[in-house]
C-alpha atoms as one frame of an Amber mdcrd trajectory, in Angstrom:
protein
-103.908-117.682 -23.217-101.028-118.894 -21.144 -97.750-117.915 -22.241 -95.042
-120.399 -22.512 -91.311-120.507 -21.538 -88.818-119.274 -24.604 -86.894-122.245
 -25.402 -84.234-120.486 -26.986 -83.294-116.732 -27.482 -81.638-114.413 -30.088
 -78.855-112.198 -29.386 -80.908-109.593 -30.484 -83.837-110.126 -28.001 -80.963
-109.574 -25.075 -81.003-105.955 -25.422 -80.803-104.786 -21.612 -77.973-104.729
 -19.441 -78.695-106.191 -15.612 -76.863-107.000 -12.579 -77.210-109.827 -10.619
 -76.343-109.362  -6.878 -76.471-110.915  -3.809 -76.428-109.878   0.013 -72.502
-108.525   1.140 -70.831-110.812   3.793 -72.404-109.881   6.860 -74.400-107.070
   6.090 -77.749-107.502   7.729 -80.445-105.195   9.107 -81.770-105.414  12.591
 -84.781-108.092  11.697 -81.758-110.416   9.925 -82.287-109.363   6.218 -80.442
-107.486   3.943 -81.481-103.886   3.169 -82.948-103.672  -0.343 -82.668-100.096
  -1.090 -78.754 -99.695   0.217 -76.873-100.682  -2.502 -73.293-100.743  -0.581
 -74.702-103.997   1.452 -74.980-105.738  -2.113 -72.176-107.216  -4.534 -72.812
-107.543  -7.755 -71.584-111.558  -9.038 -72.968-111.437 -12.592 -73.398-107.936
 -15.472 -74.664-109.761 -18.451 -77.268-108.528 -21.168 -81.073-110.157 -20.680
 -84.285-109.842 -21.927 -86.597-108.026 -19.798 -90.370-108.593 -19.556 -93.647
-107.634 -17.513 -95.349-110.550 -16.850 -98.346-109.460 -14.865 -98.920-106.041
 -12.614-101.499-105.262  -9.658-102.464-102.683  -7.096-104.091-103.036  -3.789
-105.181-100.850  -0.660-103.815-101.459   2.223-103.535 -99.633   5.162-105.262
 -96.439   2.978-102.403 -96.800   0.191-101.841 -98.348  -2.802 -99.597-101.187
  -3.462 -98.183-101.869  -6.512 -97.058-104.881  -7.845 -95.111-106.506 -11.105
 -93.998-109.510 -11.964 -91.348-109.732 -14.927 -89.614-112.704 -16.728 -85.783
-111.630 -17.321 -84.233-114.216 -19.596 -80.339-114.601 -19.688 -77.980-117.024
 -21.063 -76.992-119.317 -19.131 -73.829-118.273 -17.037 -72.025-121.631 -16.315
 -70.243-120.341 -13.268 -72.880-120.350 -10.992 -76.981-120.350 -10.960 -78.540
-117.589  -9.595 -81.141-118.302  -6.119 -83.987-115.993  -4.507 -81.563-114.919
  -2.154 -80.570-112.688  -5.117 -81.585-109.519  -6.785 -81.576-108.267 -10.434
 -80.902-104.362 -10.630 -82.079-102.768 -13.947 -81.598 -99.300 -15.837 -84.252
 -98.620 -18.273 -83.818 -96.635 -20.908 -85.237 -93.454 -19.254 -82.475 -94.499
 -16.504 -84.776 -95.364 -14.246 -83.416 -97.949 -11.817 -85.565-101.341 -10.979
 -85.053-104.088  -8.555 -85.860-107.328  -8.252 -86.650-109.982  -6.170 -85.621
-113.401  -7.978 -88.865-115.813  -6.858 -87.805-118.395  -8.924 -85.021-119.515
 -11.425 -86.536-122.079 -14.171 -84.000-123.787 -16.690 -86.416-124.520 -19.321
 -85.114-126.899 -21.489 -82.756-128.702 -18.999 -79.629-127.966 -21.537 -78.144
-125.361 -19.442 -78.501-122.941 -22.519 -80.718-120.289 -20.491 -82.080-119.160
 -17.543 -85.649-117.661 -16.972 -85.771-115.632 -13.827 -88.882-115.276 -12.173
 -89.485-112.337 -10.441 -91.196-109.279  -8.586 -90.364-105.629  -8.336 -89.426
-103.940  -5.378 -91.123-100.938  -5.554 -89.023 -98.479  -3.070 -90.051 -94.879
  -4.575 -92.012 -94.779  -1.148 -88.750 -95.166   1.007 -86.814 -92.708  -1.812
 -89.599 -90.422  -1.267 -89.953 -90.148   2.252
């Protein structure tokens, strides 16, 4: 069964507290990006409350480990100063305070009213570089 786009959320369904950020005026790594896992070459443009949801999850071998992957929909209200872009990322403290990134694939508006945003994206899954 496909799921379909919310069209409109509660207050009530907002009930996690993300960042949005984006890459720090010239702070690039070697190969041109922006280091994902150092925090002080991000700035955070939006703190808002969003609804956070795993969309779909996978593992593969490669190169004799496993890879995980999720995808999650995070749902916000619609900020009116600015739209968020993939160039951005969405950090995350769950309620174990665990911290999450994301990777924003995509940003859908789904109802064209500018009432809310559905941001697609994947998490960056850096335990590896935290653990060694």
């Amino acid at each position: 069964m496909a799921r379909k786009l919310p069209q409109q959320i509660s207050a009530g369904e907002l009930r996690h507290r993300v960042q949005i950020v984006k890459p720090a005026t010239g702070q690039q790594d070697t190969m041109g990006g922006v280091s994902a896992d150092n925090r002080s070459q991000w700035t955070v443009v939006l703190a808002c409350w969003a609804s956070v949801e795993a969309w779909t999850g996978s593992a593969t071998l490669a190169a004799n480990q496993f890879i995980a992957s999720a995808s999650h929909w995070i749902t916000i209200r619609h900020p009116r100063t600015f739209v968020p872009t993939a160039q951005m990322k969405v950090w995350f403290r769950d309620f174990t305070n665990k911290d999450h990134t994301f990777q924003i694939e995509a940003v859908l508006n789904p109802t064209e009213q500018n009432k809310l945003l559905v941001l697609v994206c994947t998490e960056i899954d850096d335990s590896a570089a935290a653990n060694g």
